[in-house]
Coordinates of C-alpha atoms in Angstrom, one line a residue:
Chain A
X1 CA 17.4 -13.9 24.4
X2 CA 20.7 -11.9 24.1
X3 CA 20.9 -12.4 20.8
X4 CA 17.4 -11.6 19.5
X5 CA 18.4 -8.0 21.7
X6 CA 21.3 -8.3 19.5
X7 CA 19.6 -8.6 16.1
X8 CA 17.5 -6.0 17.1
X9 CA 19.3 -3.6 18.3
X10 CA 21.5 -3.6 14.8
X11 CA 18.0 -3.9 12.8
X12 CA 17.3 -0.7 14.8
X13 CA 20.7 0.6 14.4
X14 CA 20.7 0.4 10.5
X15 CA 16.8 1.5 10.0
X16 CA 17.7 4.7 11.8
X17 CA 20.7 5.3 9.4
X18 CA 18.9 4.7 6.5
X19 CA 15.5 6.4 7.2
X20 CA 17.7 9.3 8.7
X21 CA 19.9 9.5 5.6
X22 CA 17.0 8.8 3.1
X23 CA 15.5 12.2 4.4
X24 CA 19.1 14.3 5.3
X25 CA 19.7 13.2 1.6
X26 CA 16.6 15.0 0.7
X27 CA 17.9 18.2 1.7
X28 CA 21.4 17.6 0.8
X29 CA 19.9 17.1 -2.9
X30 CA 17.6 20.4 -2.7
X31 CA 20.9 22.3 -1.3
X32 CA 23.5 20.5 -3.5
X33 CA 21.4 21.7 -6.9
X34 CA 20.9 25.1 -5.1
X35 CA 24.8 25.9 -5.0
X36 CA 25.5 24.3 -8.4
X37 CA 22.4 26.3 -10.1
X38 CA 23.3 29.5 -7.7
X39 CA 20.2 29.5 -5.9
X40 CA 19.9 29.8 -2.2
X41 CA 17.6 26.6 -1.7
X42 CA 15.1 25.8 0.9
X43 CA 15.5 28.5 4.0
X44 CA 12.0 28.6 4.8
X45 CA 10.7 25.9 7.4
X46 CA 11.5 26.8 11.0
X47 CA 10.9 25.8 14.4
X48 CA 10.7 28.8 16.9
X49 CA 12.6 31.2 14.7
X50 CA 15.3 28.9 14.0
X51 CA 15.7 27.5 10.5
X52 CA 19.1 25.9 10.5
X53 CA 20.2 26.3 6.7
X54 CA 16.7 24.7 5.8
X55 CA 17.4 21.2 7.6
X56 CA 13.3 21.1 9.4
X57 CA 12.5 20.9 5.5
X58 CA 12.4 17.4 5.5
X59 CA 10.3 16.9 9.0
X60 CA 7.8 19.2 6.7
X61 CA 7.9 17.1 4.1
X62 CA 7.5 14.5 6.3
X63 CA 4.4 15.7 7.6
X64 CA 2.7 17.3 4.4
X65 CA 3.1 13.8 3.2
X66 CA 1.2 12.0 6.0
X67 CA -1.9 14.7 6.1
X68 CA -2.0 15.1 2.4
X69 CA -5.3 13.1 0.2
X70 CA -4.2 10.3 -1.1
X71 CA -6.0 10.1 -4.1
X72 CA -6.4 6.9 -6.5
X73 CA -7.4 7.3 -10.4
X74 CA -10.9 6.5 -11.3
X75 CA -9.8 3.4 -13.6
X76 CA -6.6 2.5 -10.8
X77 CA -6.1 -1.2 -10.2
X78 CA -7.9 -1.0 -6.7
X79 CA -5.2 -4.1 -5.5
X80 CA -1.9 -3.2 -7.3
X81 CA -2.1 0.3 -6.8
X82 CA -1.0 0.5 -2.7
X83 CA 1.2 -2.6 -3.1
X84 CA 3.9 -1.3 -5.8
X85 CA 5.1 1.6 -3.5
X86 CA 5.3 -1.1 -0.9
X87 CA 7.3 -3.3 -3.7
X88 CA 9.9 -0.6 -4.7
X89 CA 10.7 0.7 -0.8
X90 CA 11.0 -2.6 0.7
X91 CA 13.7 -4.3 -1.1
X92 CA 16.1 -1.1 -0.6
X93 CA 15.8 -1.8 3.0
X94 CA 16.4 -5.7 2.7
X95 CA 19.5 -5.5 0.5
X96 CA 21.2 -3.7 3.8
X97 CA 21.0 -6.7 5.9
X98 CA 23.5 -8.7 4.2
X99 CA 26.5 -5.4 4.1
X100 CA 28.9 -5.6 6.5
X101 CA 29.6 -1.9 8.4
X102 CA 32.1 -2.2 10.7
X103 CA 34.5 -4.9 12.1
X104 CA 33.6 -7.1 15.3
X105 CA 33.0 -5.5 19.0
X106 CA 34.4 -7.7 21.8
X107 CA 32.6 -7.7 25.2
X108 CA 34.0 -9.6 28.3
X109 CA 36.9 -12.3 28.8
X110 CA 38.0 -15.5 27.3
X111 CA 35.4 -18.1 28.9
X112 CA 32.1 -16.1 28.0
X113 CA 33.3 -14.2 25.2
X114 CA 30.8 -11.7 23.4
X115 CA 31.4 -11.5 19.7
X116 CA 29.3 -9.0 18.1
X117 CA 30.0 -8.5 14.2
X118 CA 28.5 -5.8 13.1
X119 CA 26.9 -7.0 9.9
X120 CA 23.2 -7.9 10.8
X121 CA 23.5 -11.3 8.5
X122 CA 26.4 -12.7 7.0
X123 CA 24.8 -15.2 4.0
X124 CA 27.7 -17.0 2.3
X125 CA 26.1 -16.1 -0.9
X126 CA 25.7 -12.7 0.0
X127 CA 26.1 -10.7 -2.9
X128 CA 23.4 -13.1 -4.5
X129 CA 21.2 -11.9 -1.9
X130 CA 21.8 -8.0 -2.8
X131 CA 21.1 -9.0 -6.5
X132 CA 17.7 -10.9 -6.2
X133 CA 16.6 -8.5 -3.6
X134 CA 17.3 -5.8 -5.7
X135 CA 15.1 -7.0 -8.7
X136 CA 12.0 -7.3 -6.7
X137 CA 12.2 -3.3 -7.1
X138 CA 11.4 -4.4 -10.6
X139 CA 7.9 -4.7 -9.8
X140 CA 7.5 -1.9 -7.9
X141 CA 8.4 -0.1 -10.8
X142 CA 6.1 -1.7 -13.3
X143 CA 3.2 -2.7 -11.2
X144 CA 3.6 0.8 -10.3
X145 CA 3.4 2.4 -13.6
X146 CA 0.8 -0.5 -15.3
X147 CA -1.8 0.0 -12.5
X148 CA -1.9 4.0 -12.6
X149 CA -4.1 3.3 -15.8
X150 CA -2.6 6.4 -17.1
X151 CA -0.3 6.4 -20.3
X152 CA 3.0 8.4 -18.8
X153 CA 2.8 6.1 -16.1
X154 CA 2.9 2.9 -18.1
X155 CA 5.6 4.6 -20.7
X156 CA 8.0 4.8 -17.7
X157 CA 7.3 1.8 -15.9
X158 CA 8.3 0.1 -19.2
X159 CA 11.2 2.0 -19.6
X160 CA 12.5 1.5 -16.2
X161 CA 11.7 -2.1 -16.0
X162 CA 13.7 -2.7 -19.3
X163 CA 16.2 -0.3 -17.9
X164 CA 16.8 -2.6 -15.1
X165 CA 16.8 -5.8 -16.6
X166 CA 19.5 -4.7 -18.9
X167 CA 21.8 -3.3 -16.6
X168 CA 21.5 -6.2 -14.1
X169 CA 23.5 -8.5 -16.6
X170 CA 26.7 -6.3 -16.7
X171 CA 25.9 -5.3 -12.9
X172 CA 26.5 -9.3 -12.3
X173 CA 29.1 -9.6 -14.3
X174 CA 31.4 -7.0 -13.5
X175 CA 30.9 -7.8 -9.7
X176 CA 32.1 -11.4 -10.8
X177 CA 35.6 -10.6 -11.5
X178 CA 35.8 -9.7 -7.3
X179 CA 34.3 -12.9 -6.3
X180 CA 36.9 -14.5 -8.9
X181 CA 40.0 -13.0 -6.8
X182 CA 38.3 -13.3 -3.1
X183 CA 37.2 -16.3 -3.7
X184 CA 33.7 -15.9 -1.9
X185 CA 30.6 -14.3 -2.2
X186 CA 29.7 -13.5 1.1
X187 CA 30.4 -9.5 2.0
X188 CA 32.1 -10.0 5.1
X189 CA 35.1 -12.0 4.2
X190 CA 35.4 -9.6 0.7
X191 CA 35.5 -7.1 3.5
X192 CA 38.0 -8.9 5.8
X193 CA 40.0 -9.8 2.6
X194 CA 40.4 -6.1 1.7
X195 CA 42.6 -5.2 4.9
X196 CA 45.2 -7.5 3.6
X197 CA 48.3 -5.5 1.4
X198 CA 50.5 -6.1 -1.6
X199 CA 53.8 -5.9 -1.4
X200 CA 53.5 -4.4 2.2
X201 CA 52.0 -0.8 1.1
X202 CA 48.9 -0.9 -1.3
X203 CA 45.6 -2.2 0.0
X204 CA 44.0 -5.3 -1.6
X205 CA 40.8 -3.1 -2.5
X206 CA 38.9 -4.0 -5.2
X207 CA 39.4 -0.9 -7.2
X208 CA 42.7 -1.7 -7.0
X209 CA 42.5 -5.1 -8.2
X210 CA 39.8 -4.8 -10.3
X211 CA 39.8 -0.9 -11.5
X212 CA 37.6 -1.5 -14.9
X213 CA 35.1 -3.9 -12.8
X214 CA 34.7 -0.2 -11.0
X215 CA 33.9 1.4 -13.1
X216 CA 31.5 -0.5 -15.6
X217 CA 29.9 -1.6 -11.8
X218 CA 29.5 2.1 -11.2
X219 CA 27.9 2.8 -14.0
X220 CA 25.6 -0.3 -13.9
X221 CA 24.8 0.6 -10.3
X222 CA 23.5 4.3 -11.6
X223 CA 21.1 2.8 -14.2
X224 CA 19.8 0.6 -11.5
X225 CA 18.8 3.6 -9.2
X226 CA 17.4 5.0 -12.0
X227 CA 19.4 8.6 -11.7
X228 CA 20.8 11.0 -14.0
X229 CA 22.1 10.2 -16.6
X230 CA 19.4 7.1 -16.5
X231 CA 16.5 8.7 -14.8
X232 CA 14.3 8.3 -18.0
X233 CA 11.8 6.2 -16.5
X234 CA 10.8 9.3 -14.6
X235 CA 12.1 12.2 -16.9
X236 CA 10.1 15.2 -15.5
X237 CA 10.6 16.9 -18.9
X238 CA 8.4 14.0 -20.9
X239 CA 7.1 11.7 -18.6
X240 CA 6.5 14.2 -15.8
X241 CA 7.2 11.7 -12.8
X242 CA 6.7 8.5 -15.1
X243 CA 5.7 5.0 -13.4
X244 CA 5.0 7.5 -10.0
X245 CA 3.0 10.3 -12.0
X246 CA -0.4 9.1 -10.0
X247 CA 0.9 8.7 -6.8
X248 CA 0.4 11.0 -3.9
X249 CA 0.4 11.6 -0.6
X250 CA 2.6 8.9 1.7
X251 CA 2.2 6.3 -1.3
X252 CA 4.8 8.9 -3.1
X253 CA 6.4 9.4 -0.1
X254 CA 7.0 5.9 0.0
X255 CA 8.7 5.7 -3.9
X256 CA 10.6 9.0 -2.9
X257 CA 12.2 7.7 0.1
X258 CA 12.9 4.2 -1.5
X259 CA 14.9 6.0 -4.3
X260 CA 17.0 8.1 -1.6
X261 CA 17.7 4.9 0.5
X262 CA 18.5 3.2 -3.1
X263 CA 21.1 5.5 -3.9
X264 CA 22.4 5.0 -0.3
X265 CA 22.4 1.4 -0.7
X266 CA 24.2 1.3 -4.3
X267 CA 26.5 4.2 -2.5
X268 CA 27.2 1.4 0.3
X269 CA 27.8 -2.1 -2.3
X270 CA 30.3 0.3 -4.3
X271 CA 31.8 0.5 -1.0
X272 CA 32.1 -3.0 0.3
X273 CA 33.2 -4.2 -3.1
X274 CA 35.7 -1.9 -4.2
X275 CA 36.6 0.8 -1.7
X276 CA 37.7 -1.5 0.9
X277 CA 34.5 -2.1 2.9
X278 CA 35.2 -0.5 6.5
X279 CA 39.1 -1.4 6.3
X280 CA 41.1 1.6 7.0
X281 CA 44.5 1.2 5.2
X282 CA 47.0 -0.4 7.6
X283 CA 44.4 -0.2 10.7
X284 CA 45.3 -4.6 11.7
X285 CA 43.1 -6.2 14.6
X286 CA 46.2 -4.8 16.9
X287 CA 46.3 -1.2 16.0
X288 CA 47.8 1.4 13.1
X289 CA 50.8 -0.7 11.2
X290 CA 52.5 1.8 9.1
X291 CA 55.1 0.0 7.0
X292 CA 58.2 1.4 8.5
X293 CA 56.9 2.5 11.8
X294 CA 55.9 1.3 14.6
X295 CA 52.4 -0.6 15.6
X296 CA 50.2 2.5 17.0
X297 CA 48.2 -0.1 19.7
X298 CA 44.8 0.4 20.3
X299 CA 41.9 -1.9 21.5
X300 CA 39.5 -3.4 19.3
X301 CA 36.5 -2.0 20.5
X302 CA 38.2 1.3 19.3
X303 CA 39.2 -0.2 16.5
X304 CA 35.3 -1.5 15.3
X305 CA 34.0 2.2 16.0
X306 CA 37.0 3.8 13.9
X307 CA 36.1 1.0 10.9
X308 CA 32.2 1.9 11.3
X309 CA 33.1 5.3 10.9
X310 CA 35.2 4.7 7.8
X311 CA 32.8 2.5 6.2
X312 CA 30.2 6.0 7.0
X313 CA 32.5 8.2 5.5
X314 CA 33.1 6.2 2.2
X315 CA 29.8 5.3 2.0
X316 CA 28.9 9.2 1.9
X317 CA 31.6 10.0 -0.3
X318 CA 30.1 8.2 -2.7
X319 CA 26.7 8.6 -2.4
X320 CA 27.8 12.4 -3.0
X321 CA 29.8 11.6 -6.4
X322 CA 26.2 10.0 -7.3
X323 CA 24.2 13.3 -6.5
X324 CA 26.8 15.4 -8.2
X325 CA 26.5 13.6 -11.3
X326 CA 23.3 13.9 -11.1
X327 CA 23.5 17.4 -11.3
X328 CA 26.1 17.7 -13.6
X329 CA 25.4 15.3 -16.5
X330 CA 22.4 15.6 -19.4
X331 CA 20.0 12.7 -19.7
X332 CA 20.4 9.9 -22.5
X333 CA 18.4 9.4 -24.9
X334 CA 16.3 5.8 -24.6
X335 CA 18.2 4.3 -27.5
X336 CA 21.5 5.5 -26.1
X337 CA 20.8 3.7 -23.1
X338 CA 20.0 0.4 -24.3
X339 CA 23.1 0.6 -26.4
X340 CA 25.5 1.5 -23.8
X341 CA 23.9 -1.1 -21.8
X342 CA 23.8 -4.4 -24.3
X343 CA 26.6 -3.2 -26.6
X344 CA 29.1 -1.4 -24.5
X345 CA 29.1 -2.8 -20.6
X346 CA 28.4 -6.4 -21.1
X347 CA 31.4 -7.0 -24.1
X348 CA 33.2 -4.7 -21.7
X349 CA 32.3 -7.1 -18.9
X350 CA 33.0 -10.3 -20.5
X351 CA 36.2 -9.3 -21.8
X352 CA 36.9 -8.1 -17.8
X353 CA 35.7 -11.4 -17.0
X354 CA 38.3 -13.8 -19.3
X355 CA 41.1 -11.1 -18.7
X356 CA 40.9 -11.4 -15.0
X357 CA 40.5 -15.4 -15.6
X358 CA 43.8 -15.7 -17.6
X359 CA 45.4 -13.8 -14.8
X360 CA 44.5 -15.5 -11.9
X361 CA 45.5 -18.4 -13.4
X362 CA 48.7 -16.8 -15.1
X363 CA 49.7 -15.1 -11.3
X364 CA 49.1 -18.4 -9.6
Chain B
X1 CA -4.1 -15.5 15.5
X2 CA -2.2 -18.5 17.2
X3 CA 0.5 -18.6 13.9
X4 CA 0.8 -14.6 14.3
X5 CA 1.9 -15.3 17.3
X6 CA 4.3 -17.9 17.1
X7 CA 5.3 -15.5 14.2
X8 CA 6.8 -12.9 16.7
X9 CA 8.2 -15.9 18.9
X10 CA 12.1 -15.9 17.7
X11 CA 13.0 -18.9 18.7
X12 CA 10.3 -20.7 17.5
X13 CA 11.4 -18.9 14.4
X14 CA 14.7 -20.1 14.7
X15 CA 14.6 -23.6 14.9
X16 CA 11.8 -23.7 11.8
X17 CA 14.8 -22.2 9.9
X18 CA 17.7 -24.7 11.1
X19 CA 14.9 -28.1 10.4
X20 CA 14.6 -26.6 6.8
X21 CA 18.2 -26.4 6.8
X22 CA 19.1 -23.1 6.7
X23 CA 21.6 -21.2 8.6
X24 CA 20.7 -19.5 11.7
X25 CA 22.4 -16.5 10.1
X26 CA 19.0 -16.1 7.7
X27 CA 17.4 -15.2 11.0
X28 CA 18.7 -11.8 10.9
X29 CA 18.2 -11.2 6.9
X30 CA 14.0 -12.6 8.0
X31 CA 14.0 -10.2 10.8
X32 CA 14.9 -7.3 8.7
X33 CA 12.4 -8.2 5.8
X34 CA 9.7 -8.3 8.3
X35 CA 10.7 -5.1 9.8
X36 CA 11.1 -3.4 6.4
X37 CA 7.9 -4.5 5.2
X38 CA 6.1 -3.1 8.7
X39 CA 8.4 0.0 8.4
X40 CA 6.4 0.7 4.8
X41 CA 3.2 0.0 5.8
X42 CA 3.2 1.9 9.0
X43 CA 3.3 5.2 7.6
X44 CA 0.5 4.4 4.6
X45 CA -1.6 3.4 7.8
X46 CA -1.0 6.7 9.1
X47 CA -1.5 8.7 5.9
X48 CA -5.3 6.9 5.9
X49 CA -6.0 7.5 9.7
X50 CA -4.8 11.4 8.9
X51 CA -5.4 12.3 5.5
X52 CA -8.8 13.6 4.6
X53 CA -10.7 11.9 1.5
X54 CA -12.8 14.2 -0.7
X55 CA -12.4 13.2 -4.1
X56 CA -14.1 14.3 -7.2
X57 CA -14.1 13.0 -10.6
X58 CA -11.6 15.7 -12.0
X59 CA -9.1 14.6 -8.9
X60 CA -9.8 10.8 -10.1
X61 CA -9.2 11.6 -13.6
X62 CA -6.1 10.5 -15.1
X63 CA -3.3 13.3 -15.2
X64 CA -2.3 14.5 -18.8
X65 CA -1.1 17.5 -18.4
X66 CA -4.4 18.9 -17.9
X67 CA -6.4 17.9 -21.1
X68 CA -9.2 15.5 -20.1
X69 CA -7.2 12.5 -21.0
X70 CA -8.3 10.6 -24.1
X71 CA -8.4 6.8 -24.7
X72 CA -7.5 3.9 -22.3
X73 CA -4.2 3.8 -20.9
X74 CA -3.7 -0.1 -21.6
X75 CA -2.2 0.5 -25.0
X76 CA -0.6 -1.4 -27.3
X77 CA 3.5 -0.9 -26.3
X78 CA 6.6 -1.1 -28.4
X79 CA 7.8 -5.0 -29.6
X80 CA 11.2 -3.7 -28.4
X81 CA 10.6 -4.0 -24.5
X82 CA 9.6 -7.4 -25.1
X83 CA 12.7 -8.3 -26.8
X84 CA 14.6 -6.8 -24.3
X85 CA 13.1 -9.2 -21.5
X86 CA 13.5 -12.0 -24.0
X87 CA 17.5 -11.2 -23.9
X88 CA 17.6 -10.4 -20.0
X89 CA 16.2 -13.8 -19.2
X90 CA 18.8 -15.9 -21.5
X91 CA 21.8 -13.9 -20.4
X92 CA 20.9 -13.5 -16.8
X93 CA 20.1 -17.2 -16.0
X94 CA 23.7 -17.6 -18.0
X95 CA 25.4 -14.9 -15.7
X96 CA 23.8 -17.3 -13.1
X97 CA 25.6 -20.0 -13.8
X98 CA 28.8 -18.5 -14.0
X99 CA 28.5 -17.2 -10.0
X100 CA 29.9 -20.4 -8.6
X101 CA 32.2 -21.2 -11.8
X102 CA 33.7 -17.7 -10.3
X103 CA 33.8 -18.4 -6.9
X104 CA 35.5 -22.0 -7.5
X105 CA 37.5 -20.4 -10.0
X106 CA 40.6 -21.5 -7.6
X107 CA 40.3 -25.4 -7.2
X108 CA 39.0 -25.3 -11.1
X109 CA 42.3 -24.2 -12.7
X110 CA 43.0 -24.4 -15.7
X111 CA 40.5 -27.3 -16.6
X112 CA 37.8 -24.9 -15.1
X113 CA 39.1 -21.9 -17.5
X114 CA 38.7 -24.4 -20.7
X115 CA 35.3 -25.0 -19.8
X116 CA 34.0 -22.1 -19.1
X117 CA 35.3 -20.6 -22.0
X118 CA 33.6 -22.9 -24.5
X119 CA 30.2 -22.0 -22.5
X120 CA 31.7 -18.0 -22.6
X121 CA 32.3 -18.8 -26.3
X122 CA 28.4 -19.9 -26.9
X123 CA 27.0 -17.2 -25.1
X124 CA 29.2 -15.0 -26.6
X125 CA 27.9 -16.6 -30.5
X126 CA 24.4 -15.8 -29.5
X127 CA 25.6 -12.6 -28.9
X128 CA 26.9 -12.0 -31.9
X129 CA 23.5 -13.6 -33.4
X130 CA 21.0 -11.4 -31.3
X131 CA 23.5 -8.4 -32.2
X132 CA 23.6 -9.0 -35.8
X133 CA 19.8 -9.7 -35.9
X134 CA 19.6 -6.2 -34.8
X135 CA 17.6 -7.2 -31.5
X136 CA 20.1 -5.0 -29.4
X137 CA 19.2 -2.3 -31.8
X138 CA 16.7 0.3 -30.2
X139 CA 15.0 0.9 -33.9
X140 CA 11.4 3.5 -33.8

């Protein structure tokens, strides 16, 4: 009983955080594009007077959302219609399950000893998970965009299913190279790996180890969200909204917040595979080890809230390089995308792959 | 009714998992794809409890831009975004098996690194085949 309490309470836990990011996000995007285009940005909702910087504008939208018509084209597939916005939020929401956020609280003394890890399922092949998790968003996109019956629909579901399937080979490949020097696929002991140093001073993070794996994962991870300098399956300027064009109401609402959590999610794998996961740099299960110093002590409970805060912290750090890019780079064009995709990352990752081989077994 | 029930009964749940031999530790990865699924429904629910319906047949109309739209949508498409599913499925399934190659990469050694490079080395020829057949090419 304890620990179906337990399960829920961390399914509760990360729902919160991810529907209550997926909507701050909203406004951080509205505001973010406001300072960078020198515009003041939404100021306008309030609650008794009070409009704090604009931050009720997503309870509004919130709202407009569930009391708006939701319409469905005359020739819509009555079936397909309502499920793809179900298909392209729910796998976002999934692929969390497996990513490990913190370290492990202790509760009560040797004999009944509470361990709870705060990860809400470690899977041993839980990268694997992420991956074919994340391609069942695949379908919302097309299903999406086919059963609008409306040509700007279908044009960017196509794109963005093609986008996808691309990138997802040089995503998997360039994640490889991590596996290759962990030795494991499940997130939680990548994440426990990363606490270990080098020499005594540098962090065994992934971007260490792995620095162009980074960076060709990065760029993967951005096509897969579909953002800019990818977003073509929904470029407003030629598409209008593409594979969502038809979509209104809560049904939109539903596409709109599985994007936000996307981003959020691709924010948080960047994280666990290359940025250390929650390690803090010389934070050990005993307390701060500065090489050189002595050991700052502190208790573990401490020590799991300080790691869930540093896995928070990263996680938005990235999450706001994504959004700045967004606002800073053009969009490709589609044949620029396909061959940055098939001719640049995967070589790119292949080569990564056999140069990271030779060396393990070279350094070995 | 009864199997709904015995649905929301965990560890009922639990021990279905561990006699098809998985790990209790998909309980929680189940748990959260039932709640995620609930979590998007809910709010549609709400939307058609809440939302009033009047359309008309200019609301129901396909959206282009305004012009009464011309034609069905189910058009022919481009030969290209066929050929790129074509290439995702053949160099996917071969990323796939290269997942536990990598993982085992440390017991293989050096007989693993022989191996998998002659299986690198034929995907890597079919690459150079699809490339110089122009299939990677995005041509209008």
């Amino acid at each position: 009983m304890l620990d179906l309490l337990i399960v829920l309470g961390k399914i509760a836990i990360l729902v919160g955080c991810l529907l209550g990011g997926a909507a701050f996000l909203t406004w951080v995007e509205r505001k973010q594009s406001a300072a960078m285009q020198d515009r003041i940005g939404p100021n306008r909702a309030d609650i008794f007077g009070f409009t704090l910087w604009g931050l009720f504008h997503p309870i509004a939208d919130g709202i407009k959302m569930l009391v708006k018509e939701d319409l469905r084209p005359r020739f819509a597939d009555p079936y397909i219609f309502p499920i793809a916005p179900l298909l392209a939020f729910f796998p976002a929401m999934v692929a969390f399950a497996v990513i490990p956020w913190g370290g492990t609280l202790k509760f009560g003394a040797e004999p009944d000893l509470l361990l709870i890890p705060l990860q809400l399922a470690d899977l041993n092949v839980g990268i694997l998970f992420i991956f074919a998790v994340a391609s069942i968003s695949v379908y919302g996109v097309i299903l999406g965009g086919w059963s609008s019956a409306n040509k700007w629909s279908l044009l960017g579901g196509m794109r963005g299913a093609s986008q996808m399937l691309s990138y997802e080979v040089s995503m998997g490949l360039s994640a490889m190279g991590i596996f290759m020097i962990y030795e494991t696929m499940s997130l939680a002991k990548i994440a426990q790996a990363q606490g270990d140093l080098f020499f005594g001073f540098i962090p065994a993070w992934g971007i260490v180890l792995q620095p162009a794996a980074f960076v060709l994962f990065m760029v993967a991870a951005i096509a897969e969200t579909k953002r800019v300098p990818f977003d073509l399956p929904e470029s407003e300027s030629e598409l209008i909204a593409g594979y969502f064009l038809e979509y209104s109401g809560m049904k939109f609402g539903l596409f709109f917040m599985g994007e936000f959590i996307e981003i959020i999610v691709a924010g948080s794998i960047i994280t666990t595979l290359f940025l250390g996961s929650y390690q803090i740099p010389y934070l050990g299960p005993e307390g701060l080890q500065i090489p050189g110093l002595e050991l700052w002590a502190m208790g573990p409970n401490f020590i799991a809230i300080l790691q869930c805060m540093a896995f928070l912290v990263k996680t938005a750090a990235m999450v706001f390089l994504l959004q700045s890019i967004r606002w800073t780079l053009p969009r490709f064009r589609y044949d620029q995308l396909m061959k940055l995709g098939w001719k640049v990352l995967f070589p790119l990752a292949i080569a990564n792959l056999l140069v990271t081989a030779i060396l393990c077994l070279l350094l070995t | 009714m009864e199997f709904i029930k015995t649905l929301f009964n965990f560890p009922q749940v639990h021990e279905w998992l561990g006699q098809a031999g998985y790990p209790a530790v998909y309980l929680g990865a189940l748990a959260g794809a039932v709640l995620a699924l609930l979590i998007a429904a809910v709010p549609i629910l709400m939307s058609v409890c809440l939302s009033p319906s009047r359309p008309s047949a200019a609301k129901k109309a396909a959206y282009e831009c305004g012009v009464p739209p011309v034609g069905t949508a189910r058009e022919k498409q481009m030969v290209r975004f066929y050929v790129v599913a074509i290439l995702f499925v053949l160099f996917d399934v071969e990323t796939a098996f290269l997942f536990p190659w990598a993982v085992a990469y440390d017991m293989l050694g050096l007989f693993g690194l022989i191996e998998m490079g002659l299986f690198l080395a034929i995907l890597i020829f079919g690459y150079v085949y699809a490339w110089k057949k122009e299939a990677l090419d995005w041509v209008y």
